[in-house]
Amino acid sequence: KIEAKGTANFPEIAGRKLYGDLTIILTVNHDGRILSSEVVQSSGNLALDRRALAIANASGPFGVFTPAMRSGADEIVMVSQFRFTKDDGLKTKLTQQ
């Protein structure tokens, strides 16, 4: 969902595409809402970092937790590595904390 949103809304400023890698932490509630998002490893470009956060936040809400997921947690924290590439795509790698 995040990759589709990022590819469709590729970050740019003044008509120039922004490229780079960064890492964001997302906290998602059991109902799929994003509770918080934070850049923990910057791309070195503040404009790209801000746009990546906007993309991540606009990708929600996610699906509601299944009963099995809910029995283990009320929220999950995901680390997402964003890579905005010159082929105009966003590639992400998610890990759950």
PDB file of C-alpha atoms in Angstrom:
ATOM      1  CA  LYS A   1       0.000   0.000   0.000  1.00  0.00           C
ATOM      2  CA  ILE A   2       2.847   2.392   0.848  1.00  0.00           C
ATOM      3  CA  GLU A   3       4.773   1.517  -2.319  1.00  0.00           C
ATOM      4  CA  ALA A   4       1.722   2.149  -4.523  1.00  0.00           C
ATOM      5  CA  LYS A   5       1.047   5.515  -2.843  1.00  0.00           C
ATOM      6  CA  GLY A   6       4.717   6.536  -3.107  1.00  0.00           C
ATOM      7  CA  THR A   7       5.054   5.541  -6.743  1.00  0.00           C
ATOM      8  CA  ALA A   8       1.813   7.346  -7.674  1.00  0.00           C
ATOM      9  CA  ASN A   9       2.882  10.445  -5.722  1.00  0.00           C
ATOM     10  CA  PHE A  10       6.624  10.389  -6.339  1.00  0.00           C
ATOM     11  CA  PRO A  11       8.261  13.184  -4.320  1.00  0.00           C
ATOM     12  CA  GLU A  12       9.442  16.203  -6.219  1.00  0.00           C
ATOM     13  CA  ILE A  13      10.170  19.848  -5.646  1.00  0.00           C
ATOM     14  CA  ALA A  14       9.884  22.516  -8.336  1.00  0.00           C
ATOM     15  CA  GLY A  15       9.345  19.769 -10.929  1.00  0.00           C
ATOM     16  CA  ARG A  16      12.521  17.871  -9.991  1.00  0.00           C
ATOM     17  CA  LYS A  17      12.194  14.367  -8.614  1.00  0.00           C
ATOM     18  CA  LEU A  18      13.789  13.625  -5.257  1.00  0.00           C
ATOM     19  CA  TYR A  19      15.827  10.443  -4.861  1.00  0.00           C
ATOM     20  CA  GLY A  20      17.293   8.788  -1.804  1.00  0.00           C
ATOM     21  CA  ASP A  21      16.957   6.285   1.009  1.00  0.00           C
ATOM     22  CA  LEU A  22      15.520   6.796   4.478  1.00  0.00           C
ATOM     23  CA  THR A  23      14.018   4.818   7.339  1.00  0.00           C
ATOM     24  CA  ILE A  24      10.696   5.559   9.022  1.00  0.00           C
ATOM     25  CA  ILE A  25       9.093   3.978  12.081  1.00  0.00           C
ATOM     26  CA  LEU A  26       5.294   3.622  11.918  1.00  0.00           C
ATOM     27  CA  THR A  27       3.092   2.734  14.872  1.00  0.00           C
ATOM     28  CA  VAL A  28      -0.221   1.223  13.748  1.00  0.00           C
ATOM     29  CA  ASN A  29      -3.237   0.736  16.043  1.00  0.00           C
ATOM     30  CA  HIS A  30      -5.334  -2.457  16.066  1.00  0.00           C
ATOM     31  CA  ASP A  31      -7.981  -0.743  13.941  1.00  0.00           C
ATOM     32  CA  GLY A  32      -5.423   0.034  11.215  1.00  0.00           C
ATOM     33  CA  ARG A  33      -4.939   3.720  12.020  1.00  0.00           C
ATOM     34  CA  ILE A  34      -1.418   5.130  11.977  1.00  0.00           C
ATOM     35  CA  LEU A  35      -0.749   6.491  15.450  1.00  0.00           C
ATOM     36  CA  SER A  36       2.672   7.950  14.759  1.00  0.00           C
ATOM     37  CA  SER A  37       5.426   8.134  12.185  1.00  0.00           C
ATOM     38  CA  GLU A  38       8.996   9.302  12.542  1.00  0.00           C
ATOM     39  CA  VAL A  39      12.083   9.482  10.343  1.00  0.00           C
ATOM     40  CA  VAL A  40      14.819   7.637  12.224  1.00  0.00           C
ATOM     41  CA  GLN A  41      17.428   7.643   9.459  1.00  0.00           C
ATOM     42  CA  SER A  42      17.297  10.662   7.190  1.00  0.00           C
ATOM     43  CA  SER A  43      17.932  10.674   3.470  1.00  0.00           C
ATOM     44  CA  GLY A  44      19.937  13.835   4.032  1.00  0.00           C
ATOM     45  CA  ASN A  45      17.253  15.795   2.178  1.00  0.00           C
ATOM     46  CA  LEU A  46      14.662  17.336   4.506  1.00  0.00           C
ATOM     47  CA  ALA A  47      12.160  17.826   1.651  1.00  0.00           C
ATOM     48  CA  LEU A  48      12.350  14.126   0.738  1.00  0.00           C
ATOM     49  CA  ASP A  49      12.041  13.080   4.379  1.00  0.00           C
ATOM     50  CA  ARG A  50       8.905  15.219   4.825  1.00  0.00           C
ATOM     51  CA  ARG A  51       7.319  13.916   1.646  1.00  0.00           C
ATOM     52  CA  ALA A  52       8.068  10.317   2.627  1.00  0.00           C
ATOM     53  CA  LEU A  53       6.332  10.874   5.969  1.00  0.00           C
ATOM     54  CA  ALA A  54       3.346  12.344   4.152  1.00  0.00           C
ATOM     55  CA  ILE A  55       3.225   9.298   1.845  1.00  0.00           C
ATOM     56  CA  ALA A  56       3.409   6.889   4.791  1.00  0.00           C
ATOM     57  CA  ASN A  57       0.653   8.718   6.671  1.00  0.00           C
ATOM     58  CA  ALA A  58      -1.566   8.964   3.583  1.00  0.00           C
ATOM     59  CA  SER A  59      -1.253   5.201   3.035  1.00  0.00           C
ATOM     60  CA  GLY A  60      -3.365   4.449   6.092  1.00  0.00           C
ATOM     61  CA  PRO A  61      -5.546   3.210   7.384  1.00  0.00           C
ATOM     62  CA  PHE A  62      -4.299  -0.333   7.076  1.00  0.00           C
ATOM     63  CA  GLY A  63      -6.370  -3.440   7.710  1.00  0.00           C
ATOM     64  CA  VAL A  64      -7.931  -4.223  11.070  1.00  0.00           C
ATOM     65  CA  PHE A  65      -5.939  -6.714  13.142  1.00  0.00           C
ATOM     66  CA  THR A  66      -7.152 -10.282  13.000  1.00  0.00           C
ATOM     67  CA  PRO A  67      -8.257 -11.850  16.304  1.00  0.00           C
ATOM     68  CA  ALA A  68      -4.928 -13.721  16.464  1.00  0.00           C
ATOM     69  CA  MET A  69      -2.973 -10.487  15.967  1.00  0.00           C
ATOM     70  CA  ARG A  70      -5.158  -8.678  18.477  1.00  0.00           C
ATOM     71  CA  SER A  71      -4.548 -11.341  21.123  1.00  0.00           C
ATOM     72  CA  GLY A  72      -0.850 -10.506  20.900  1.00  0.00           C
ATOM     73  CA  ALA A  73      -0.898  -6.717  20.615  1.00  0.00           C
ATOM     74  CA  ASP A  74      -3.045  -3.606  20.472  1.00  0.00           C
ATOM     75  CA  GLU A  75      -0.567  -1.895  18.170  1.00  0.00           C
ATOM     76  CA  ILE A  76       2.472  -2.771  16.119  1.00  0.00           C
ATOM     77  CA  VAL A  77       5.608  -0.842  15.345  1.00  0.00           C
ATOM     78  CA  MET A  78       6.993  -1.255  11.847  1.00  0.00           C
ATOM     79  CA  VAL A  79      10.355  -0.123  10.586  1.00  0.00           C
ATOM     80  CA  SER A  80      10.086   0.810   6.920  1.00  0.00           C
ATOM     81  CA  GLN A  81      13.091   1.434   4.717  1.00  0.00           C
ATOM     82  CA  PHE A  82      12.163   3.700   1.803  1.00  0.00           C
ATOM     83  CA  ARG A  83      14.174   3.795  -1.410  1.00  0.00           C
ATOM     84  CA  PHE A  84      13.091   6.371  -4.006  1.00  0.00           C
ATOM     85  CA  THR A  85      14.833   5.287  -7.212  1.00  0.00           C
ATOM     86  CA  LYS A  86      15.516   6.876 -10.581  1.00  0.00           C
ATOM     87  CA  ASP A  87      13.105   4.457 -12.245  1.00  0.00           C
ATOM     88  CA  ASP A  88      10.425   6.566 -10.510  1.00  0.00           C
ATOM     89  CA  GLY A  89       9.484   3.863  -8.089  1.00  0.00           C
ATOM     90  CA  LEU A  90       9.337   3.535  -4.355  1.00  0.00           C
ATOM     91  CA  LYS A  91      10.651   0.334  -2.895  1.00  0.00           C
ATOM     92  CA  THR A  92      10.026  -0.408   0.763  1.00  0.00           C
ATOM     93  CA  LYS A  93      11.198  -3.050   3.152  1.00  0.00           C
ATOM     94  CA  LEU A  94       9.083  -3.509   6.282  1.00  0.00           C
ATOM     95  CA  THR A  95      10.035  -5.216   9.498  1.00  0.00           C
ATOM     96  CA  GLN A  96       7.887  -5.547  12.594  1.00  0.00           C
ATOM     97  CA  GLN A  97       9.305  -4.660  15.995  1.00  0.00           C
TER      98      GLN A  97
END
